[in-house]
Amino acid sequence: MSNQEKGLNASELRDLLKHLKDGGIQTMLGAFGFAHLNYTKKQLEAIEDKINDQYPEGHKPKSLATLIPFGFFLGECIIKNVPGAHWHVPEDVEGIFDISVKITSDKHGSEVYPFRRIQKYWFDRSDKLSVMLQMIEFMNEMSLDIGYQEKRAEAEGWIQTNFGIKFRMHIKDKNSGHTKGVGHNVKLSEEEEKKIMKKIEDGHK
């Protein structure tokens, strides 16, 4: 890890996040033509297009500052669109790539690292940022609690998501050994997986 990446401690990184929230991000992304930030999926897709236009895949950023506004924007998109999401700066942080967005809900918790994701995206455009946001929304909507899923499921175990797709997961009952229509270890054919991923990438229109 370079000195540049290690330069800020936890307190300084929290101050940086506050500065960006208080208008710094608007100034930085305003230079790219974004006069108003609404942190929607559509705007995230526009940010992706701008990155692809201004910085071709594999382009080496001149400094860490090039990545900061895009990493912050991605984090704020998650926070604005996923209930329970919030920034987290650990006390033992070694740099900006250790800042995460934690997602806590009555179903389960998870953690993602927006600045690391932007760094990866800079050199590998195969996974879209907007798809990442949709998958986080999808996973946050799900619950690992079988009772919760059973209440949501239709008669044959199908569960409707907010994305306009249905899924059915299967488990074996510990007592009877019979397969139930709700649970985990979803089995999809390769063709079905492609269809679902296409729906996600197309915004489920």
PDB file of C-alpha atoms in Angstrom:
ATOM      1  CA  MET A   1       0.000   0.000   0.000  1.00  0.00           C
ATOM      2  CA  SER A   2       1.445   3.384  -0.999  1.00  0.00           C
ATOM      3  CA  ASN A   3       1.996   6.264   1.392  1.00  0.00           C
ATOM      4  CA  GLN A   4      -0.698   8.161  -0.479  1.00  0.00           C
ATOM      5  CA  GLU A   5      -3.233   5.434   0.281  1.00  0.00           C
ATOM      6  CA  LYS A   6      -2.112   5.161   3.926  1.00  0.00           C
ATOM      7  CA  GLY A   7      -1.971   8.903   4.530  1.00  0.00           C
ATOM      8  CA  LEU A   8      -5.280   9.532   6.334  1.00  0.00           C
ATOM      9  CA  ASN A   9      -6.308   8.162   9.714  1.00  0.00           C
ATOM     10  CA  ALA A  10      -9.859   7.348  10.806  1.00  0.00           C
ATOM     11  CA  SER A  11     -10.651  10.867  12.021  1.00  0.00           C
ATOM     12  CA  GLU A  12      -9.328  12.462   8.840  1.00  0.00           C
ATOM     13  CA  LEU A  13     -11.248  10.023   6.654  1.00  0.00           C
ATOM     14  CA  ARG A  14     -14.480  10.804   8.531  1.00  0.00           C
ATOM     15  CA  ASP A  15     -13.769  14.493   7.896  1.00  0.00           C
ATOM     16  CA  LEU A  16     -13.269  13.714   4.204  1.00  0.00           C
ATOM     17  CA  LEU A  17     -16.630  11.933   4.021  1.00  0.00           C
ATOM     18  CA  LYS A  18     -18.280  14.885   5.759  1.00  0.00           C
ATOM     19  CA  HIS A  19     -16.658  17.323   3.326  1.00  0.00           C
ATOM     20  CA  LEU A  20     -17.930  15.303   0.376  1.00  0.00           C
ATOM     21  CA  LYS A  21     -21.436  15.061   1.854  1.00  0.00           C
ATOM     22  CA  ASP A  22     -21.485  18.801   2.554  1.00  0.00           C
ATOM     23  CA  GLY A  23     -21.012  19.686  -1.103  1.00  0.00           C
ATOM     24  CA  GLY A  24     -17.535  18.604  -2.068  1.00  0.00           C
ATOM     25  CA  ILE A  25     -18.856  15.751  -4.189  1.00  0.00           C
ATOM     26  CA  GLN A  26     -21.155  18.122  -6.084  1.00  0.00           C
ATOM     27  CA  THR A  27     -18.186  20.329  -6.974  1.00  0.00           C
ATOM     28  CA  MET A  28     -16.049  17.374  -8.059  1.00  0.00           C
ATOM     29  CA  LEU A  29     -18.686  15.656 -10.201  1.00  0.00           C
ATOM     30  CA  GLY A  30     -20.061  18.985 -11.394  1.00  0.00           C
ATOM     31  CA  ALA A  31     -16.865  19.269 -13.408  1.00  0.00           C
ATOM     32  CA  PHE A  32     -18.026  16.187 -15.336  1.00  0.00           C
ATOM     33  CA  GLY A  33     -21.366  17.764 -16.185  1.00  0.00           C
ATOM     34  CA  PHE A  34     -23.477  16.538 -13.275  1.00  0.00           C
ATOM     35  CA  ALA A  35     -25.169  19.706 -12.060  1.00  0.00           C
ATOM     36  CA  HIS A  36     -27.496  17.849  -9.691  1.00  0.00           C
ATOM     37  CA  LEU A  37     -26.858  14.560  -7.905  1.00  0.00           C
ATOM     38  CA  ASN A  38     -29.855  12.370  -7.083  1.00  0.00           C
ATOM     39  CA  TYR A  39     -28.033   9.032  -6.518  1.00  0.00           C
ATOM     40  CA  THR A  40     -30.448   7.004  -8.627  1.00  0.00           C
ATOM     41  CA  LYS A  41     -29.603   3.873 -10.617  1.00  0.00           C
ATOM     42  CA  LYS A  42     -30.053   5.883 -13.811  1.00  0.00           C
ATOM     43  CA  GLN A  43     -27.531   8.468 -12.661  1.00  0.00           C
ATOM     44  CA  LEU A  44     -25.108   5.732 -11.593  1.00  0.00           C
ATOM     45  CA  GLU A  45     -25.337   4.370 -15.146  1.00  0.00           C
ATOM     46  CA  ALA A  46     -24.566   7.879 -16.430  1.00  0.00           C
ATOM     47  CA  ILE A  47     -21.520   7.998 -14.135  1.00  0.00           C
ATOM     48  CA  GLU A  48     -20.403   4.662 -15.576  1.00  0.00           C
ATOM     49  CA  ASP A  49     -20.740   6.072 -19.095  1.00  0.00           C
ATOM     50  CA  LYS A  50     -18.702   9.114 -18.104  1.00  0.00           C
ATOM     51  CA  ILE A  51     -15.937   6.952 -16.623  1.00  0.00           C
ATOM     52  CA  ASN A  52     -15.870   4.822 -19.771  1.00  0.00           C
ATOM     53  CA  ASP A  53     -15.737   7.939 -21.934  1.00  0.00           C
ATOM     54  CA  GLN A  54     -13.126   9.872 -19.960  1.00  0.00           C
ATOM     55  CA  TYR A  55     -11.027   6.980 -18.671  1.00  0.00           C
ATOM     56  CA  PRO A  56     -10.762   3.944 -21.009  1.00  0.00           C
ATOM     57  CA  GLU A  57     -10.441   0.545 -19.351  1.00  0.00           C
ATOM     58  CA  GLY A  58      -6.942   0.035 -17.962  1.00  0.00           C
ATOM     59  CA  HIS A  59      -6.274   3.789 -17.763  1.00  0.00           C
ATOM     60  CA  LYS A  60      -3.957   4.397 -14.820  1.00  0.00           C
ATOM     61  CA  PRO A  61      -5.354   7.194 -12.611  1.00  0.00           C
ATOM     62  CA  LYS A  62      -2.909  10.057 -12.082  1.00  0.00           C
ATOM     63  CA  SER A  63      -3.697  10.060  -8.374  1.00  0.00           C
ATOM     64  CA  LEU A  64      -6.004   8.588  -5.783  1.00  0.00           C
ATOM     65  CA  ALA A  65      -8.063  11.771  -6.035  1.00  0.00           C
ATOM     66  CA  THR A  66      -9.317  10.595  -9.435  1.00  0.00           C
ATOM     67  CA  LEU A  67     -11.094   7.632  -7.828  1.00  0.00           C
ATOM     68  CA  ILE A  68     -12.455   9.366  -4.699  1.00  0.00           C
ATOM     69  CA  PRO A  69     -15.536  11.122  -6.157  1.00  0.00           C
ATOM     70  CA  PHE A  70     -16.690   7.997  -7.995  1.00  0.00           C
ATOM     71  CA  GLY A  71     -16.160   5.766  -4.961  1.00  0.00           C
ATOM     72  CA  PHE A  72     -18.077   8.178  -2.769  1.00  0.00           C
ATOM     73  CA  PHE A  73     -20.899   8.454  -5.297  1.00  0.00           C
ATOM     74  CA  LEU A  74     -21.216   4.658  -5.452  1.00  0.00           C
ATOM     75  CA  GLY A  75     -21.331   4.475  -1.649  1.00  0.00           C
ATOM     76  CA  GLU A  76     -23.993   7.165  -1.450  1.00  0.00           C
ATOM     77  CA  CYS A  77     -26.053   5.377  -4.122  1.00  0.00           C
ATOM     78  CA  ILE A  78     -26.070   2.284  -1.923  1.00  0.00           C
ATOM     79  CA  ILE A  79     -26.957   4.328   1.173  1.00  0.00           C
ATOM     80  CA  LYS A  80     -29.777   6.209  -0.577  1.00  0.00           C
ATOM     81  CA  ASN A  81     -31.315   3.093  -2.132  1.00  0.00           C
ATOM     82  CA  VAL A  82     -30.773   0.334   0.433  1.00  0.00           C
ATOM     83  CA  PRO A  83     -32.478   0.596   3.855  1.00  0.00           C
ATOM     84  CA  GLY A  84     -30.048   0.321   6.766  1.00  0.00           C
ATOM     85  CA  ALA A  85     -26.944   1.214   4.740  1.00  0.00           C
ATOM     86  CA  HIS A  86     -24.412   3.642   6.249  1.00  0.00           C
ATOM     87  CA  TRP A  87     -20.746   4.589   5.996  1.00  0.00           C
ATOM     88  CA  HIS A  88     -18.332   2.810   8.340  1.00  0.00           C
ATOM     89  CA  VAL A  89     -14.776   3.935   9.098  1.00  0.00           C
ATOM     90  CA  PRO A  90     -12.982   1.471  11.426  1.00  0.00           C
ATOM     91  CA  GLU A  91     -10.558   2.871  13.988  1.00  0.00           C
ATOM     92  CA  ASP A  92      -7.711   0.744  12.607  1.00  0.00           C
ATOM     93  CA  VAL A  93      -8.281   1.976   9.046  1.00  0.00           C
ATOM     94  CA  GLU A  94      -5.121   2.110   6.899  1.00  0.00           C
ATOM     95  CA  GLY A  95      -6.526   4.153   4.039  1.00  0.00           C
ATOM     96  CA  ILE A  96      -9.569   5.095   2.028  1.00  0.00           C
ATOM     97  CA  PHE A  97      -9.944   1.588   0.599  1.00  0.00           C
ATOM     98  CA  ASP A  98     -10.778   0.329   4.103  1.00  0.00           C
ATOM     99  CA  ILE A  99     -13.894   2.529   4.294  1.00  0.00           C
ATOM    100  CA  SER A 100     -17.017   0.428   3.868  1.00  0.00           C
ATOM    101  CA  VAL A 101     -20.764   0.741   3.638  1.00  0.00           C
ATOM    102  CA  LYS A 102     -22.415  -1.474   6.212  1.00  0.00           C
ATOM    103  CA  ILE A 103     -25.950  -2.694   5.636  1.00  0.00           C
ATOM    104  CA  THR A 104     -27.965  -3.717   8.668  1.00  0.00           C
ATOM    105  CA  SER A 105     -31.607  -4.727   8.685  1.00  0.00           C
ATOM    106  CA  ASP A 106     -34.012  -6.959  10.564  1.00  0.00           C
ATOM    107  CA  LYS A 107     -33.170  -9.697   8.050  1.00  0.00           C
ATOM    108  CA  HIS A 108     -29.360  -9.785   7.930  1.00  0.00           C
ATOM    109  CA  GLY A 109     -26.254  -7.636   7.609  1.00  0.00           C
ATOM    110  CA  SER A 110     -23.545  -7.227   4.991  1.00  0.00           C
ATOM    111  CA  GLU A 111     -20.635  -4.962   4.132  1.00  0.00           C
ATOM    112  CA  VAL A 112     -19.310  -3.592   0.836  1.00  0.00           C
ATOM    113  CA  TYR A 113     -16.311  -1.423  -0.046  1.00  0.00           C
ATOM    114  CA  PRO A 114     -17.194   1.248  -2.649  1.00  0.00           C
ATOM    115  CA  PHE A 115     -13.683   2.659  -3.091  1.00  0.00           C
ATOM    116  CA  ARG A 116     -12.221  -0.817  -3.643  1.00  0.00           C
ATOM    117  CA  ARG A 117     -14.998  -1.538  -6.129  1.00  0.00           C
ATOM    118  CA  ILE A 118     -14.180   1.621  -8.111  1.00  0.00           C
ATOM    119  CA  GLN A 119     -10.498   0.726  -8.100  1.00  0.00           C
ATOM    120  CA  LYS A 120     -11.354  -2.714  -9.518  1.00  0.00           C
ATOM    121  CA  TYR A 121     -13.745  -1.203 -12.071  1.00  0.00           C
ATOM    122  CA  TRP A 122     -10.985   1.062 -13.346  1.00  0.00           C
ATOM    123  CA  PHE A 123      -9.137  -1.951 -14.715  1.00  0.00           C
ATOM    124  CA  ASP A 124     -12.002  -4.412 -15.276  1.00  0.00           C
ATOM    125  CA  ARG A 125     -15.301  -3.181 -16.741  1.00  0.00           C
ATOM    126  CA  SER A 126     -16.895  -6.638 -16.976  1.00  0.00           C
ATOM    127  CA  ASP A 127     -19.070  -6.085 -13.869  1.00  0.00           C
ATOM    128  CA  LYS A 128     -21.192  -2.942 -14.075  1.00  0.00           C
ATOM    129  CA  LEU A 129     -21.531  -0.720 -11.006  1.00  0.00           C
ATOM    130  CA  SER A 130     -25.273  -0.390 -11.583  1.00  0.00           C
ATOM    131  CA  VAL A 131     -25.650  -4.183 -11.538  1.00  0.00           C
ATOM    132  CA  MET A 132     -23.753  -4.245  -8.249  1.00  0.00           C
ATOM    133  CA  LEU A 133     -26.260  -1.784  -6.782  1.00  0.00           C
ATOM    134  CA  GLN A 134     -29.193  -3.888  -7.972  1.00  0.00           C
ATOM    135  CA  MET A 135     -27.705  -7.062  -6.559  1.00  0.00           C
ATOM    136  CA  ILE A 136     -27.160  -5.375  -3.177  1.00  0.00           C
ATOM    137  CA  GLU A 137     -30.789  -4.247  -3.218  1.00  0.00           C
ATOM    138  CA  PHE A 138     -31.845  -7.775  -4.134  1.00  0.00           C
ATOM    139  CA  MET A 139     -29.751  -9.440  -1.418  1.00  0.00           C
ATOM    140  CA  ASN A 140     -30.952  -6.934   1.171  1.00  0.00           C
ATOM    141  CA  GLU A 141     -34.528  -7.766   0.251  1.00  0.00           C
ATOM    142  CA  MET A 142     -33.867 -11.445   0.814  1.00  0.00           C
ATOM    143  CA  SER A 143     -33.650 -13.042   4.219  1.00  0.00           C
ATOM    144  CA  LEU A 144     -31.801 -16.116   5.376  1.00  0.00           C
ATOM    145  CA  ASP A 145     -34.618 -16.796   7.802  1.00  0.00           C
ATOM    146  CA  ILE A 146     -36.724 -19.669   6.458  1.00  0.00           C
ATOM    147  CA  GLY A 147     -39.842 -18.643   8.375  1.00  0.00           C
ATOM    148  CA  TYR A 148     -39.687 -15.189   6.825  1.00  0.00           C
ATOM    149  CA  GLN A 149     -39.384 -16.636   3.332  1.00  0.00           C
ATOM    150  CA  GLU A 150     -42.237 -19.091   3.907  1.00  0.00           C
ATOM    151  CA  LYS A 151     -44.558 -16.212   4.777  1.00  0.00           C
ATOM    152  CA  ARG A 152     -43.635 -14.435   1.532  1.00  0.00           C
ATOM    153  CA  ALA A 153     -43.840 -17.471  -0.721  1.00  0.00           C
ATOM    154  CA  GLU A 154     -46.717 -18.398  -2.970  1.00  0.00           C
ATOM    155  CA  ALA A 155     -48.368 -21.813  -2.730  1.00  0.00           C
ATOM    156  CA  GLU A 156     -45.628 -23.620  -4.633  1.00  0.00           C
ATOM    157  CA  GLY A 157     -42.788 -21.790  -2.940  1.00  0.00           C
ATOM    158  CA  TRP A 158     -42.191 -19.017  -5.483  1.00  0.00           C
ATOM    159  CA  ILE A 159     -41.131 -15.647  -4.075  1.00  0.00           C
ATOM    160  CA  GLN A 160     -41.757 -12.397  -5.958  1.00  0.00           C
ATOM    161  CA  THR A 161     -38.973  -9.799  -5.750  1.00  0.00           C
ATOM    162  CA  ASN A 162     -39.097  -6.069  -6.389  1.00  0.00           C
ATOM    163  CA  PHE A 163     -37.122  -6.704  -9.583  1.00  0.00           C
ATOM    164  CA  GLY A 164     -40.050  -8.332 -11.347  1.00  0.00           C
ATOM    165  CA  ILE A 165     -38.548 -11.801 -11.162  1.00  0.00           C
ATOM    166  CA  LYS A 166     -39.456 -14.793  -9.036  1.00  0.00           C
ATOM    167  CA  PHE A 167     -37.214 -17.340  -7.404  1.00  0.00           C
ATOM    168  CA  ARG A 168     -37.791 -20.573  -5.541  1.00  0.00           C
ATOM    169  CA  MET A 169     -35.207 -21.997  -3.194  1.00  0.00           C
ATOM    170  CA  HIS A 170     -35.160 -25.494  -1.763  1.00  0.00           C
ATOM    171  CA  ILE A 171     -34.133 -27.119   1.522  1.00  0.00           C
ATOM    172  CA  LYS A 172     -34.538 -30.514   3.063  1.00  0.00           C
ATOM    173  CA  ASP A 173     -36.684 -30.734   6.161  1.00  0.00           C
ATOM    174  CA  LYS A 174     -34.492 -32.016   9.002  1.00  0.00           C
ATOM    175  CA  ASN A 175     -37.266 -34.196  10.413  1.00  0.00           C
ATOM    176  CA  SER A 176     -38.954 -35.700   7.359  1.00  0.00           C
ATOM    177  CA  GLY A 177     -36.144 -35.408   4.817  1.00  0.00           C
ATOM    178  CA  HIS A 178     -38.621 -33.998   2.301  1.00  0.00           C
ATOM    179  CA  THR A 179     -37.695 -31.073   0.076  1.00  0.00           C
ATOM    180  CA  LYS A 180     -39.484 -27.824   0.870  1.00  0.00           C
ATOM    181  CA  GLY A 181     -40.113 -25.040  -1.626  1.00  0.00           C
ATOM    182  CA  VAL A 182     -38.405 -22.273   0.327  1.00  0.00           C
ATOM    183  CA  GLY A 183     -34.860 -22.080   1.603  1.00  0.00           C
ATOM    184  CA  HIS A 184     -31.454 -21.800   0.028  1.00  0.00           C
ATOM    185  CA  ASN A 185     -29.239 -23.446  -2.617  1.00  0.00           C
ATOM    186  CA  VAL A 186     -31.308 -22.237  -5.546  1.00  0.00           C
ATOM    187  CA  LYS A 187     -30.893 -24.455  -8.608  1.00  0.00           C
ATOM    188  CA  LEU A 188     -31.024 -22.643 -11.955  1.00  0.00           C
ATOM    189  CA  SER A 189     -30.095 -23.825 -15.403  1.00  0.00           C
ATOM    190  CA  GLU A 190     -27.411 -21.900 -17.270  1.00  0.00           C
ATOM    191  CA  GLU A 191     -30.110 -20.510 -19.584  1.00  0.00           C
ATOM    192  CA  GLU A 192     -32.214 -19.334 -16.615  1.00  0.00           C
ATOM    193  CA  GLU A 193     -29.203 -17.648 -15.013  1.00  0.00           C
ATOM    194  CA  LYS A 194     -28.483 -15.792 -18.265  1.00  0.00           C
ATOM    195  CA  LYS A 195     -32.098 -14.617 -18.473  1.00  0.00           C
ATOM    196  CA  ILE A 196     -32.042 -13.309 -14.897  1.00  0.00           C
ATOM    197  CA  MET A 197     -28.710 -11.526 -15.378  1.00  0.00           C
ATOM    198  CA  LYS A 198     -30.007  -9.956 -18.592  1.00  0.00           C
ATOM    199  CA  LYS A 199     -33.073  -8.674 -16.711  1.00  0.00           C
ATOM    200  CA  ILE A 200     -30.826  -7.180 -14.047  1.00  0.00           C
ATOM    201  CA  GLU A 201     -28.562  -5.534 -16.628  1.00  0.00           C
ATOM    202  CA  ASP A 202     -31.545  -4.188 -18.585  1.00  0.00           C
ATOM    203  CA  GLY A 203     -33.031  -2.666 -15.429  1.00  0.00           C
ATOM    204  CA  HIS A 204     -35.905  -5.171 -15.557  1.00  0.00           C
ATOM    205  CA  LYS A 205     -37.822  -3.101 -18.059  1.00  0.00           C
TER     206      LYS A 205
END
